[in-house]
Structures are given as structure tokens and as C-alpha cells.
Coordinates of C-alpha atoms and ligand atoms in Angstrom, one line a residue:
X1 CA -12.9 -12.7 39.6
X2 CA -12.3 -13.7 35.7
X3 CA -16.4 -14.4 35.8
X4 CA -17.1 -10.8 37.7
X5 CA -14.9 -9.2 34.6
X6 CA -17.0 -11.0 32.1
X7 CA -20.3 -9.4 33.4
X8 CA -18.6 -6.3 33.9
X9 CA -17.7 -6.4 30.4
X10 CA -21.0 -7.2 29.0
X11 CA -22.3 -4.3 31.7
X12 CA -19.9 -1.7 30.2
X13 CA -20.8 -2.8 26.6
X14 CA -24.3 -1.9 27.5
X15 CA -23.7 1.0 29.1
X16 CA -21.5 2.3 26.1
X17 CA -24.1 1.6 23.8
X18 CA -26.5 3.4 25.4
X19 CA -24.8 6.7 24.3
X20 CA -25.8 6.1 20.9
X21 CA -29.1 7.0 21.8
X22 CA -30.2 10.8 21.4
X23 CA -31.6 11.1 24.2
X24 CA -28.1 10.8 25.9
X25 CA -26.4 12.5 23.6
X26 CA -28.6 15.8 24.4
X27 CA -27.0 15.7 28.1
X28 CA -23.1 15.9 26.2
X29 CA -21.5 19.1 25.7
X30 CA -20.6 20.0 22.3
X31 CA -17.4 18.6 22.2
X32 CA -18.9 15.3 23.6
X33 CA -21.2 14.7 20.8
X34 CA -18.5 15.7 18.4
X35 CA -16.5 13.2 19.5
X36 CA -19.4 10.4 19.4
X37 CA -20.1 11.5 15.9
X38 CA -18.0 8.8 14.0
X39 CA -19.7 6.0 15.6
X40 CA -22.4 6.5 12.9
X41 CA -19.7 5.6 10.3
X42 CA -18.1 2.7 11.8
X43 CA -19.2 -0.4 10.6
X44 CA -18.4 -3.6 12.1
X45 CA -17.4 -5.7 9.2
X46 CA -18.1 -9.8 9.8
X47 CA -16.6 -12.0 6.5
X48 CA -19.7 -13.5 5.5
X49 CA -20.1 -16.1 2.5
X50 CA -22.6 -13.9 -0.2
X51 CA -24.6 -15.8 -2.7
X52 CA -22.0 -15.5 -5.7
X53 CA -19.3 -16.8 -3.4
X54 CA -21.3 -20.5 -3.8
X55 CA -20.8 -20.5 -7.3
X56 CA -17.6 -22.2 -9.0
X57 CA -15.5 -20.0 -10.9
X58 CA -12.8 -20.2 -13.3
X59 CA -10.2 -18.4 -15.0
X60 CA -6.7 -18.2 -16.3
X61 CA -4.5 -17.6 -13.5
X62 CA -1.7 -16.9 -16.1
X63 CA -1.0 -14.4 -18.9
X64 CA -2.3 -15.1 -22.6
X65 CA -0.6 -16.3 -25.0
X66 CA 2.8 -18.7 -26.5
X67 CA 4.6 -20.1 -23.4
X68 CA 5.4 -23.5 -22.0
X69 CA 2.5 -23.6 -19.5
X70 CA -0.6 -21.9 -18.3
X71 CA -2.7 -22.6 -15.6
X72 CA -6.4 -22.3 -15.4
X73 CA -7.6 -22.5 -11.6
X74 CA -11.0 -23.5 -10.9
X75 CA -12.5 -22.5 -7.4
X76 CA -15.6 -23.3 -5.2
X77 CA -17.9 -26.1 -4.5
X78 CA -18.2 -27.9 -7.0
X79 CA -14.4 -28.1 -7.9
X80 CA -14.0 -31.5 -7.6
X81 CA -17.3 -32.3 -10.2
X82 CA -15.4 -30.2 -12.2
X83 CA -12.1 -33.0 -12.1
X84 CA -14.9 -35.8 -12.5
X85 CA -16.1 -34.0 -15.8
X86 CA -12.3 -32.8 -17.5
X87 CA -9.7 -34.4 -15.7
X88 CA -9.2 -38.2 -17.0
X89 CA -6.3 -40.2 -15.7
X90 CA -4.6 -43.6 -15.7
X91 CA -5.3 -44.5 -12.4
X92 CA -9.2 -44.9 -10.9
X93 CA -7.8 -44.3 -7.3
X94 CA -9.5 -41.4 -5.5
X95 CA -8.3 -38.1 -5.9
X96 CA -5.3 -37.2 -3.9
X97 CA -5.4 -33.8 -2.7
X98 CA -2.4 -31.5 -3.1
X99 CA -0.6 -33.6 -5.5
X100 CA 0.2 -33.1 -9.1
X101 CA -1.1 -35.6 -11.4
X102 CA -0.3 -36.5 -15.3
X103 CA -3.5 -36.3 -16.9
X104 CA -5.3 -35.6 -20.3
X105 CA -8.1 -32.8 -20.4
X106 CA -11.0 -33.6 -21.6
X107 CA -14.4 -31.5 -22.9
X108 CA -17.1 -32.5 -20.6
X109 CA -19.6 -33.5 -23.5
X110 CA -17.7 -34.5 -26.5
X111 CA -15.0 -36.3 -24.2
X112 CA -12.7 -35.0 -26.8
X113 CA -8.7 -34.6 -25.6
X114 CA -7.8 -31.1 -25.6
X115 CA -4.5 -31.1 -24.1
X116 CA -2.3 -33.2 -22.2
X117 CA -1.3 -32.0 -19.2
X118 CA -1.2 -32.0 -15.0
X119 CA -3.9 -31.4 -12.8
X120 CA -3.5 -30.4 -9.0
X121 CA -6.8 -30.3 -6.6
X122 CA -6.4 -28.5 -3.1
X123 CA -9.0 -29.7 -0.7
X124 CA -10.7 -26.3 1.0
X125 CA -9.9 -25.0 3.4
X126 CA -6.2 -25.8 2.7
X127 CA -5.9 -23.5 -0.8
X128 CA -5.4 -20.1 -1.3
X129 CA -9.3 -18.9 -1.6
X130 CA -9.8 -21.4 1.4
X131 CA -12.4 -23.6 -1.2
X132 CA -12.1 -26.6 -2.7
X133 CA -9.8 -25.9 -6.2
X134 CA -8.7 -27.5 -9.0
X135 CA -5.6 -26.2 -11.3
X136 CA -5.3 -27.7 -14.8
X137 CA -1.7 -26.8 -15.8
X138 CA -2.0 -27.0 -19.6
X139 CA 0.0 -26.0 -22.4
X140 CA 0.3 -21.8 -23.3
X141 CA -1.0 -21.5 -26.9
X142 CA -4.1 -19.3 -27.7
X143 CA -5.9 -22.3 -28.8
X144 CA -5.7 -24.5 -26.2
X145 CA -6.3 -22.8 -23.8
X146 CA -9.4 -20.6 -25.6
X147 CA -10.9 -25.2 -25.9
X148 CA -10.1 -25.3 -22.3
X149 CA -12.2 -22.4 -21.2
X150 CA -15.2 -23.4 -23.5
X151 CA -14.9 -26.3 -22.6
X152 CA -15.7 -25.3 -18.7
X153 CA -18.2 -22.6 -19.8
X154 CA -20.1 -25.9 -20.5
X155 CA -20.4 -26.8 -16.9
X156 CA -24.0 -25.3 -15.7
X157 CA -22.4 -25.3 -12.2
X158 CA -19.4 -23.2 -13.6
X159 CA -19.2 -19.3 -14.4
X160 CA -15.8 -17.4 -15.7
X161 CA -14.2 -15.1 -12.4
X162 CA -14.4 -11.7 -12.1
X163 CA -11.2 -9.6 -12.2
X164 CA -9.5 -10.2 -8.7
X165 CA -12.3 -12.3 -7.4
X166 CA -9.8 -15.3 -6.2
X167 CA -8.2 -12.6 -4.2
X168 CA -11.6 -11.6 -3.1
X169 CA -12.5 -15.3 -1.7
X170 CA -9.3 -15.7 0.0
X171 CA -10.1 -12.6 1.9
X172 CA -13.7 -13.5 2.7
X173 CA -12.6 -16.6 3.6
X174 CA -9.8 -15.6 5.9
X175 CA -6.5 -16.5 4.3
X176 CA -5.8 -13.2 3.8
X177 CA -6.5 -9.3 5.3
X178 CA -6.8 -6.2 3.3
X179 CA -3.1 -5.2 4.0
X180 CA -2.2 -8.8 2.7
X181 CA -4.4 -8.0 -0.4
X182 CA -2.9 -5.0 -0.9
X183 CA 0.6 -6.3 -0.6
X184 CA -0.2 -9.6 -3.1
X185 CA -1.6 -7.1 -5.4
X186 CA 2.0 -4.6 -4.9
X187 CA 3.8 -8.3 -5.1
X188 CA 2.3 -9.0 -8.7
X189 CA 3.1 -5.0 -9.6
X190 CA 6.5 -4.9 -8.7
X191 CA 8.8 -3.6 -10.7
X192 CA 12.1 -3.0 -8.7
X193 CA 13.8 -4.6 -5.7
X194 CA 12.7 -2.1 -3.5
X195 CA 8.8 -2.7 -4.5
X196 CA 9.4 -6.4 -4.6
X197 CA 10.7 -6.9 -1.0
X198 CA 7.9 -3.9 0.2
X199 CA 5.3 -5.9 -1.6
X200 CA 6.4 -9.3 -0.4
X201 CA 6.8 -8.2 3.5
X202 CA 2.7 -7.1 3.1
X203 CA 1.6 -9.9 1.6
X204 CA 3.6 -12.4 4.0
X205 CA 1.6 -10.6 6.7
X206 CA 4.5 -8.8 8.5
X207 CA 2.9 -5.4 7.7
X208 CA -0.6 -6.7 9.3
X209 CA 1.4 -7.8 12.5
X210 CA 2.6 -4.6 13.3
X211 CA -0.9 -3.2 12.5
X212 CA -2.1 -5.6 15.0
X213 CA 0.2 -5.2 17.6
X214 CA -0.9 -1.2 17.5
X215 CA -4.7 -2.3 17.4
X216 CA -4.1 -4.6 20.6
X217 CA -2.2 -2.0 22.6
X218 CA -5.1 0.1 22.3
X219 CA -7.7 -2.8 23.4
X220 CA -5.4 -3.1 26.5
X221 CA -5.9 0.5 27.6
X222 CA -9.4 0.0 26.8
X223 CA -10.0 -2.9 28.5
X224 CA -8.4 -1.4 32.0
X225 CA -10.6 2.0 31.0
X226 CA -13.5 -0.3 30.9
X227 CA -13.1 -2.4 33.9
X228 CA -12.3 1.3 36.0
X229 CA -15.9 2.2 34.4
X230 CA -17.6 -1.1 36.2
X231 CA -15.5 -1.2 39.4
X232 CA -14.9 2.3 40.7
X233 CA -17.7 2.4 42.6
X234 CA -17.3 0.8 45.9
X235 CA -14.9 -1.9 44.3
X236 CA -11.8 -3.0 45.5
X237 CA -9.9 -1.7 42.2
X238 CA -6.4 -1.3 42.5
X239 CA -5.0 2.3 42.2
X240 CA -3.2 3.6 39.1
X241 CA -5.1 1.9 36.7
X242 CA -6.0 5.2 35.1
X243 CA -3.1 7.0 34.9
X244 CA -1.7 3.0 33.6
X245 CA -4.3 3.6 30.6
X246 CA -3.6 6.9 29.8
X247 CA 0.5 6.2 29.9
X248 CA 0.2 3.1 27.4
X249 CA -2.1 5.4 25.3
X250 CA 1.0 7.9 25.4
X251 CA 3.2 5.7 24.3
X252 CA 1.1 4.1 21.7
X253 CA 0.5 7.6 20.4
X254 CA 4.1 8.1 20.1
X255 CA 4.8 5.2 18.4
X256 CA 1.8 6.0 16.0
X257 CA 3.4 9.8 15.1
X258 CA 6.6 8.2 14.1
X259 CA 4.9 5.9 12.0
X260 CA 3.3 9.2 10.8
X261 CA 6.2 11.3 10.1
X262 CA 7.8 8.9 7.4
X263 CA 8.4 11.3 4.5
X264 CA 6.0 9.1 2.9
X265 CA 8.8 6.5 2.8
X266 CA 6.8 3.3 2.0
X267 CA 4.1 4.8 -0.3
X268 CA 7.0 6.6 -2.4
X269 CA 8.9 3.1 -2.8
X270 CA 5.8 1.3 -3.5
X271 CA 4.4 4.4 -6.0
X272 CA 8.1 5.8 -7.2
X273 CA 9.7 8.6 -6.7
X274 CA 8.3 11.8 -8.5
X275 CA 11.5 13.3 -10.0
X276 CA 10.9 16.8 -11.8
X277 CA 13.4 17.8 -14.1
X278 CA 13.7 21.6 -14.6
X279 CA 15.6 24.3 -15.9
X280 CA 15.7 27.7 -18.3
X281 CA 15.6 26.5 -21.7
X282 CA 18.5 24.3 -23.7
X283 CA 20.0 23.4 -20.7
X284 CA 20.0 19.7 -21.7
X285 CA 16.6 18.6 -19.3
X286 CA 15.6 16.3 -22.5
X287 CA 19.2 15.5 -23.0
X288 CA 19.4 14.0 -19.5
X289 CA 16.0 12.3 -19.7
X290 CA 16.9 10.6 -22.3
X291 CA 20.3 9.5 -20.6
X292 CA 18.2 8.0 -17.4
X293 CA 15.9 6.3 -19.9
X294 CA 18.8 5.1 -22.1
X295 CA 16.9 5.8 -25.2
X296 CA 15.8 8.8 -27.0
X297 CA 12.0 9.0 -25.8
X298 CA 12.0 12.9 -25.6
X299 CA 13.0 15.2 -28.6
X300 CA 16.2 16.9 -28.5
X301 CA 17.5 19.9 -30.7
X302 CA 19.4 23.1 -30.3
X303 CA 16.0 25.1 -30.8
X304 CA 15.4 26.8 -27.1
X305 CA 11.8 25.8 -26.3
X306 CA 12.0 22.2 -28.2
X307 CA 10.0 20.4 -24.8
X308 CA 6.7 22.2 -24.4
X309 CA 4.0 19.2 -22.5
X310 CA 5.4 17.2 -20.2
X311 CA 7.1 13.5 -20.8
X312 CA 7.0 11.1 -18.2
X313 CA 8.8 7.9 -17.8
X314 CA 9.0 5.4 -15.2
X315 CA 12.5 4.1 -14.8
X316 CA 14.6 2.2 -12.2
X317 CA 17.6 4.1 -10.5
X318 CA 19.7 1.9 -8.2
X319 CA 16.5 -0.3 -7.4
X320 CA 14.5 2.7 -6.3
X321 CA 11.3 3.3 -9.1
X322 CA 11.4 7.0 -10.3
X323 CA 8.9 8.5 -12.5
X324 CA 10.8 11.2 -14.1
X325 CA 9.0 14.1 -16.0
X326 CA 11.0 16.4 -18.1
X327 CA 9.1 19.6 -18.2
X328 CA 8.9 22.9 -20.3
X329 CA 12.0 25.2 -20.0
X330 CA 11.5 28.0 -17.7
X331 CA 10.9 31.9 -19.6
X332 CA 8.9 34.5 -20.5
X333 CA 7.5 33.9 -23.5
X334 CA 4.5 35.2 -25.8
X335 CA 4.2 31.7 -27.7
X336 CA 1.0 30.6 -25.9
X337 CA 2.2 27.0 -26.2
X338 CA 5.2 27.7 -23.9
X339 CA 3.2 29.6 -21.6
X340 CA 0.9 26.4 -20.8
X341 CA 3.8 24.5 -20.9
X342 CA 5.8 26.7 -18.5
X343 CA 2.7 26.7 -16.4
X344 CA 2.5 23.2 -16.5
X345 CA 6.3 22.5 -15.3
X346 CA 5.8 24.8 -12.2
X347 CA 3.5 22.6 -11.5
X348 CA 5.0 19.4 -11.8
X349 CA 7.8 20.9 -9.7
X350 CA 5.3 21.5 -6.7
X351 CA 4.0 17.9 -6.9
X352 CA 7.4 16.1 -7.1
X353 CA 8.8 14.4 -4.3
X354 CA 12.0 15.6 -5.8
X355 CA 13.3 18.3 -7.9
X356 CA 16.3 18.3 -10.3
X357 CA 17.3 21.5 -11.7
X358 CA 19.6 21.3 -15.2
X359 CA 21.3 24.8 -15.6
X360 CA 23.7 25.2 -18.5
X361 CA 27.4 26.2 -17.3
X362 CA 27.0 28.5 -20.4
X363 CA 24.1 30.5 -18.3
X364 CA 25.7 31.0 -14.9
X365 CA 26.2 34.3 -13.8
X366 CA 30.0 36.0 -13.6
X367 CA 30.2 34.9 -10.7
X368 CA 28.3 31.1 -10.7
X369 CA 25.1 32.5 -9.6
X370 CA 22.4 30.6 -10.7
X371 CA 20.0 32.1 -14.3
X372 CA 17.4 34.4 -12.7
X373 CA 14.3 32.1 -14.4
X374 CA 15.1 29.3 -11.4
X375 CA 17.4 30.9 -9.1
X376 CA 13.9 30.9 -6.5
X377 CA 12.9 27.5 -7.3
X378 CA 16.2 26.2 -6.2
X379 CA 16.2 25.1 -2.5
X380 CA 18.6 23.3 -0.6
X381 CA 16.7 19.5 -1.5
X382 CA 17.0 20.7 -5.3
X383 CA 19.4 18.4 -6.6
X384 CA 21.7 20.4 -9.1
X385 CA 23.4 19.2 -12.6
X386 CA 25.6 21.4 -14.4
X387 CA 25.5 20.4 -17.4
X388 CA 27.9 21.4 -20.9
X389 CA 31.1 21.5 -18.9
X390 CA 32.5 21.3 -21.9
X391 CA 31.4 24.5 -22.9
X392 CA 32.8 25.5 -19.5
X393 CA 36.2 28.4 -20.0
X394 CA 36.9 29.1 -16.5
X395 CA 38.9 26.7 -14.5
X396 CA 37.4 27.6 -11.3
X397 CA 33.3 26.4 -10.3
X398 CA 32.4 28.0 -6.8
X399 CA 28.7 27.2 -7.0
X400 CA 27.8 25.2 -3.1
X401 CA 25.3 22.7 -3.4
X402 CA 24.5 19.1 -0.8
X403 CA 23.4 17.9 -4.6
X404 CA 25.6 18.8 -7.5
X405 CA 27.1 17.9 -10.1
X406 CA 28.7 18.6 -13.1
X407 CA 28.4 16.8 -16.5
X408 CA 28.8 17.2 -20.4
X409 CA 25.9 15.0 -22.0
X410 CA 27.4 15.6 -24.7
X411 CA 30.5 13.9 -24.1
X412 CA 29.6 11.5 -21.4
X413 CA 32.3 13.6 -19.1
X414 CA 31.1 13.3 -15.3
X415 CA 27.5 11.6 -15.6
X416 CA 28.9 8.4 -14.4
X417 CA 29.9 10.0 -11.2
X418 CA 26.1 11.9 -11.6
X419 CA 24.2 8.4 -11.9
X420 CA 26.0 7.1 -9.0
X421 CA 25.9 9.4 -6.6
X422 CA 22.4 10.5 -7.3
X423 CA 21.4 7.2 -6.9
X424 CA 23.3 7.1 -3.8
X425 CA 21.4 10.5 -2.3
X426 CA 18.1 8.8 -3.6
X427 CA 18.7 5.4 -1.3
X428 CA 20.0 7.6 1.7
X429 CA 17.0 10.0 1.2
X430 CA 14.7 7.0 1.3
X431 CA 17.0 5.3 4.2
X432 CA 17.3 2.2 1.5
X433 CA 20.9 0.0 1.4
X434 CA 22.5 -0.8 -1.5
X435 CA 20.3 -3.0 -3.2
X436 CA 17.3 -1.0 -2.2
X437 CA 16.2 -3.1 0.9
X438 CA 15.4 -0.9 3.9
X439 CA 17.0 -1.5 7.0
X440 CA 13.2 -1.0 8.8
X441 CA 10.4 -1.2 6.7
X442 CA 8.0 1.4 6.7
X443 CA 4.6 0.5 7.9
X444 CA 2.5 2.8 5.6
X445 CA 2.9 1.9 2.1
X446 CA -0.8 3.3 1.3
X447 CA -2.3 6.6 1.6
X448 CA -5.5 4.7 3.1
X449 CA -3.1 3.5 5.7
X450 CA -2.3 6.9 6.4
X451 CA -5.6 7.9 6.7
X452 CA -6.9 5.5 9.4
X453 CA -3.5 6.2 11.3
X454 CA -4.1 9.8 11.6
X455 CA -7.3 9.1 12.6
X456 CA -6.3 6.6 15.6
X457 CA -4.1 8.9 16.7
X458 CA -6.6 11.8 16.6
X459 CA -9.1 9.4 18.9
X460 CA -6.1 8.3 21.3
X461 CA -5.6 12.1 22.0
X462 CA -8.8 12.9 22.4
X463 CA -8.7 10.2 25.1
X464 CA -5.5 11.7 26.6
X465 CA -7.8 15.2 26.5
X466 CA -10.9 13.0 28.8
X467 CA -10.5 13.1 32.7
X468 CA -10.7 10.2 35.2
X469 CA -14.3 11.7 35.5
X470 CA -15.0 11.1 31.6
X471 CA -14.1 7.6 32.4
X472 CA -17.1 6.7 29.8
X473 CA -16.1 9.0 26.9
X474 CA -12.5 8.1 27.0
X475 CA -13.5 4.3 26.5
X476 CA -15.2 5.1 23.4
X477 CA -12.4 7.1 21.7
X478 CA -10.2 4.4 22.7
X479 CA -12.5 2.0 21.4
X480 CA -12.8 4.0 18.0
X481 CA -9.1 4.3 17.8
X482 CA -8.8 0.6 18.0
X483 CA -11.2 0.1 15.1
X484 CA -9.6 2.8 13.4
X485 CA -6.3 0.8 12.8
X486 CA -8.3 -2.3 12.6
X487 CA -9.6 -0.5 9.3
X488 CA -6.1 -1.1 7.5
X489 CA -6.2 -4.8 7.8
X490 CA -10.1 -5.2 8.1
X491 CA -10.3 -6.6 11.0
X492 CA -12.5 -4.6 13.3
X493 CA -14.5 -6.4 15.3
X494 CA -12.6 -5.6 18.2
X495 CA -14.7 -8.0 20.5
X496 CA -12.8 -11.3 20.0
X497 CA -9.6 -9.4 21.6
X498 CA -11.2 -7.7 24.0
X499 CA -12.6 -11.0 25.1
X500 CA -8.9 -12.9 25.4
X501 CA -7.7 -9.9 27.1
X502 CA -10.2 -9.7 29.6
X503 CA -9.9 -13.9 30.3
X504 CA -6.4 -12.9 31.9
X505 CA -6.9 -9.8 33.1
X506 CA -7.0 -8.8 36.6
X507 CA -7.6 -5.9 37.7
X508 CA -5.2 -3.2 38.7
X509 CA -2.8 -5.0 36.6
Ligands
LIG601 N1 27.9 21.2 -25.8 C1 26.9 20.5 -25.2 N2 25.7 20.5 -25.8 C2 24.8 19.8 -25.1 C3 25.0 19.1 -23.9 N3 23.9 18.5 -23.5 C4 22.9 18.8 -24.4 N4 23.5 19.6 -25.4 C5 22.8 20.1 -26.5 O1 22.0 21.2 -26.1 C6 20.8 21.3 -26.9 C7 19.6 21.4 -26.0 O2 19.5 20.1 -25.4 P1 18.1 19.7 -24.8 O3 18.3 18.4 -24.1 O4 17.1 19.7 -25.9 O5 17.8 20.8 -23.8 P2 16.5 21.1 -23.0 O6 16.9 21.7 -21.7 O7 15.6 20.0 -23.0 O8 15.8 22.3 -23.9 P3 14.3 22.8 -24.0 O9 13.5 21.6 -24.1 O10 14.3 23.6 -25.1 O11 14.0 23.5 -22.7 C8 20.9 20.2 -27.9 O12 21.4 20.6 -29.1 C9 21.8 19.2 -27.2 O13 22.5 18.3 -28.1 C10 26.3 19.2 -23.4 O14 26.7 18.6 -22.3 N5 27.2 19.9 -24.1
LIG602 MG1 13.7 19.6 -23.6

């Protein structure tokens, strides 16, 4: 039976390359040769070694200048000549690999010592480009290690890395998948908890797992639609397997949607949080700014009209990164300065993730209603500050907001509740605990991610849309949905799975 699927297989493969072929194409309905369209853009990506990969290349793995060590990393073939030339030790034993030696390091011509140091020599493909490398851990001082990078440029056999192109190797080579990439590259650029523990769950892999677990479910479906294709006719195939395939494809489309409708979760905490500060004029938006950022980075005076362009700052609220921009206050105005800069904070209020409004108490209305230059900006997802309470006569404040608060930045009164609870809206917003961890981390931390997501599920429901008739059609959106989500990791050669699927697969099952 296994051997009858095989041919099948290779029968069906056939059969669904053939409708690449004009000629086939012409006898599809419009909608059909809509749907085969994409095929043209889908290439099949296979890691090969390119020319450059041969070479050796070396750089510093560590940032410049005074430190107590940096390490220069050498990779590719000839790593080990490269030991033989710089590396001298005590010991003439053979090179151990993955162990730390003392050593001095010397230039490869003059045999002069340029530093003392330790040298470290992962045999490929157990490294983390998957070649043969070398690590000379040397002393951090300009000099040393400028001797110790001339000193390799005088290997023929050796050329300086390009910007990321250990990374690259490690991914050609298959120690790592794009989402991996991604996440080591997230890891390195972390800034807060929340982006560190993001960042480290890509890189580990986690975030490729779940990618693959999606990209699998979709080659089962495919795989029964396939076999359906080769045994419906006068075959013994078991009944259901259709509606089987079309129920998994369902589900699998669920499970893509809520992946889909995440608020942008994961690319917010790996991006930051776009936090617009607005407000009429002298309300204290610069005053607050500069409370977040501890530090007086935008001008304050009592000049209505001091902000005009807008300031941005990143900053890091409860763990969660936040890229605040205090923007223009809000008026009429003939200064043509203000006007762009009016223009401009409208703007930035439209692209935030979230708003915060800062309305003097001074400006509200007899009774608390809210200056008539934001009053229609303000929804219920604005969070509120009231700021100059100190300023404030009446004893009673009726205004109802989810997110207010009331503060004098001038005295320090009520901005320590205001930090901590707006932190605390910001970490329930993004579903984050206390130390910004997430209790389930979102899959899509990249809008790329997105992308290829959307379009899966846009193939899986054009396979839901395909009849038990359209058998053939409804394979191939599977089959593009499944390299679709392969994208994100890039991995979509789609016949290795489809293979192990297949070598326990029996049919009707
Ligand atoms: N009394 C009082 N004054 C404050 C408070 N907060 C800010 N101010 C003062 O209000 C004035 C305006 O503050 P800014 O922070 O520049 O206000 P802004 O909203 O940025 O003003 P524009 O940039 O002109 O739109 C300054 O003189 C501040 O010192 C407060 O809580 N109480
Ligand atoms: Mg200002």
C-alpha cells in the first residue's frame, strides 16, 4: 500500500505541475487562473553553499574599544591554517576542538607576539556557522586588536566578514531559520525584558516550532487531498477523507485568524509602543515628557506654543519599550510654524498605537468638559492626565475616564500613582505580567510574519471555497498555503514532509 502511495504521489506531483502550463490554464475559469497566479512567485528555496561562502572570514565578534576582552572569530575552511599560522602554544599536541587554550598570538610573517591570550577552535559542523572556526579571545584595546586584524588580513586565504555574514552562514548552513535569525538579531537589540524574553524565545526556535506545526497541519490536509486526487477513481478509498481535509483546513484556519487578530501584540513589544502625547497648548505635554524620560530633553516654558516639531524618545515603562513623542499643542493659529506643527501632531496621533491626552485642570469646562481643541480626539482608549491640580479650586472632579488621572508636575502630587497605573494599563493592554513576560507569547513579532500569515489563510479559504469536484485546485491552494508559512522560517520545500507523511499514511485515515 505505502509503495502504491509513493507512485501516487509522484503521479499527483505530475499531474499538478501540469497546470502550470498555458495550455491548461486556458480550460480554467477566471477565478481558477487567479488562484494559480502566485505559483509564478513562489520559489523553492534549497540552502546552497555560493562561492564566497568557501572563503575564510574574520572579524570582531565584539564591540571596539577599552575592555577586558574581545574576541575576533575566524570562520570557514581554512580556520584551522589560520591556528597553524597565529595561534602558538606550549604544548605540540594536536588541536583539541571545543576547548579553550592559553596561548600567545602571533603575526603570521614577522612571528612577532601581539597579545597573550586564549584561543578556542570548533570543528564544523559543531559551531555556530556550522564551519570549521577559530576564536582568539584577546585583550580589548584599540591597538591590539587593530595588530590582530592586520595581522590576518595577511593570510591570502583570509578576507574581513561582511556585516551579519556569520549569521548568514549559520543559516545557509542550517543551524539556524529566518525566524531564528530574526529573533538572534531582536536578542542582540533588546532593550527591555519584554524584548529580551520575545527575542530569546525566536532565536531558541520556539517561535519556528509553532510555525512548523501550522506548516505541517496544512501538508496533512494536502497529503489526504492528494491521495483522494490519485485513488478516487475506482479505488477502494475510504469515505470522509474529504470532508476530513476540508475540517482540519477549518480548524487550521481558525487557529491562523487568532494568530491574526493580536493587536499587533508581538511586533509592538519587539518595536515599542508608539505613545502620542497631545493636548491644547501649556498643558504640561513637555512637562510630562520630560518626567517619563527623567531628564529635561524637551523645552519647557510658560510661553503657550513653546513645542512646535515633534520630540521623540524611546524609554522603558514597566519593562514595556515606549517611544513617546510629544507633539505641537493643539489651536488655531496664524504662525505658520505652529500650523505645520499642529499638522504634524494630528498626525502622530493617528499613527500611535496609543494616545495620551494632557488637558490642564485650569482649561476644563464649568462643568469638567473637556477644551473644545481635543474634545474629538479623545476616545475611550485615550488615556487622560489632568494635569496642574494644584491650580485646581473646586473640590469636586466629575470627568469619567477607563484611563485618568490627575497630577501636578509641578509638585510631584499624584504622578506616582500616574506612572504606576499607566504602566499597569500598558502591561494588561499588551496581556504582559509584572515583569513584562507574557503569559503566551505572540507568534508574530514581524510585519513579514504577518504578511505570509494572511496570505496562508487567504489560500486555506480559497481551498474551503473548492468542491470535492475541484479535488485538483484545492491541492494547490493547500499546497501554496503550506509554502506560504514555510516563507517565515524559510523552509519551503514542502517535499521532505510531504514525503514522511505519506511513509505512514494510509488512506482514509
Ligand atoms: N502650576 C503648574 N504648572 C505646571 C504644571 N506642569 C507644568 N507646568 C508649567 O506649565 C507651563 C507649560 O508647561 P509645558 O510642559 O511646556 O506645557 P506644554 O503642554 O508642553 O506646552 P506647549 O508646548 O506650549 O504646547 C510651564 O511653565 C510649566 O512649568 C503643573 O502641574 N502645575
Ligand atoms: Mg511642549
Amino acid at each position: 500500500m505505502q509503495c502504491a502511495v509513493a507512485t501516487a504521489v509522484r503521479r499527483t506531483r505530475h499531474l499538478t505541475s501540469c497546470l502550470n502550463f498555458p495550455s491548461r490554464i486556458s480550460f480554467l475559469s477566471v477565478h481558477q487562473q487567479h488562484r494559480l497566479e502566485p505559483r509564478r512567485f513562489v520559489h523553492e528555496y534549497i540552502p546552497r553553499r555560493s562561492d564566497a561562502q568557501k572563503a575564510t572570514i574574520y572579524a570582531l565578534s565584539t564591540p571596539p574599544g577599552k575592555a577586558g576582552i574581545a574576541v575576533v572569530r575566524v570562520s570557514g575552511p581554512d580556520a584551522l591554517q589560520v591556528w597553524e599560522n597565529v595561534v602558538q602554544r606550549s604544548s605540540h599536541s594536536n588541536v583539541e576542538p571545543w576547548r579553550m587554550e592559553r596561548c600567545r598570538i602571533v603575526h603570521p610573517v614577522t612571528k612577532n607576539m601581539l597579545d597573550d591570550g586564549l584561543a578556542v577552535y570548533f570543528k564544523a559542523p559543531k559551531s555556530f556557522t556550522t564551519e570549521d572556526v577559530l576564536e582568539l579571545h584577546i585583550h580589548s584595546g584599540r591597538a591590539v586588536i587593530a595588530s590582530v586584524l592586520d595581522a590576518l588580513s595577511h593570510l591570502p586565504y583570509c578576507r574581513p566578514a561582511e556585516p551579519g555574514e556569520f549569521t548568514k552562514r549559520a543559516f545557509l548552513g542550517g543551524r539556524l531559520d529566518l525566524a531564528q535569525v530574526e529573533g538572534l538579531k531582536d536578542l542582540i537589540d533588546a532593550e527591555t525584558e519584554s524584548q529580551r524574553r520575545l527575542a530569546l524565545e525566536a532565536a531558541g526556535g520556539a517561535t519556528s516550532a509553532r510555525f512548523e506545526e501550522l506548516r505541517t497541519g496544512i501538508i496533512r490536509c494536502l497529503a489526504k487531498i492528494e491521495a483522494l486526487i490519485d485513488f478516487s477513481e475506482g479505488e477502494n478509498l475510504e469515505e470522509g477523507v474529504y470532508d476530513d481535509a476540508r475540517n482540519n483546513a477549518t480548524k487550521l484556519l481558525t487557529t491562523i485568524r487568532s494568530y491574526l487578530s493580536d493587536n499587533r501584540r508581538g511586533e509592538i513589544m519587539r518595536s515599542g509602543v508608539r505613545l502620542t502625547i497631545f493636548g491644547p497648548p501649556n498643558a504640561g505635554k513637555s512637562s510630562l515628557l520630560n518626567f517619563l524620560a527623567r531628564r529635561e530633553a524637551a523645552i519647557v516654558t510658560p510661553v503657550p506654543g513653546t513645542t512646535r516639531d515633534i520630540l521623540e524618545l524611546s524609554l522603558d515603562i514597566g519593562g514595556i519599550p515606549v517611544i513617546i513623542s510629544d507633539t505641537a499643542g493643539l489651536r488655531a493659529t496664524d504662525d505658520l510654524v505652529e500650523q505645520i506643527g499642529v499638522e504634524r501632531a494630528r498626525k502622530a496621533i493617528q499613527a500611535a498605537d496609543i494616545a495620551l491626552c494632557v488637558v490642564s485642570c485650569e482649561d476644563l469646562g464649568a462643568s469638567s468638559e473637556l477644551p473644545s481643541s481635543v474634545r474629538e480626539l479623545v476616545t475611550k482608549d485615550t488615556f487622560m492626565v489632568f494635569n496642574k491640580m494644584d491650580l485646581l479650586k473646586k473640590d469636586s472632579f466629575s470627568v469619567e475616564h477607563p484611563y485618568r488621572w490627575m497630577t501636578s508636575l509641578k509638585t510631584g502630587q499624584g504622578t506616582t500613582e500616574f506612572l504606576a497605573g499607566f504602566a499597569e494599563s500598558l502591561r494588561s493592554k499588551y496581556d504582559l505580567d509584572q515583569d513584562g513576560s507574557s503569559s503566551e507569547a505572540p507568534l508574530i513579532t514581524h510585519a513579514r510574519h504577518r504578511i505570509h500569515l494572511e496570505s496562508a489563510a487567504g489560500f486555506i479559504e480559497a481551498f474551503l471555497e473548492t468542491t470535492a469536484d475541484e479535488v485538483v485546485f484545492g491541492a494547490e491552494e493547500l499546497r501554496y498555503a503550506a509554502q506560504a508559512v514555510g516563507k517565515v522560517s524559510g523552509r519551503i520545500d514542502i517535499e521532505d514532509i510531504l514525503d514522511s507523511i505519506f511513509r505512514d499514511f494510509c488512506i482514509g485515515k
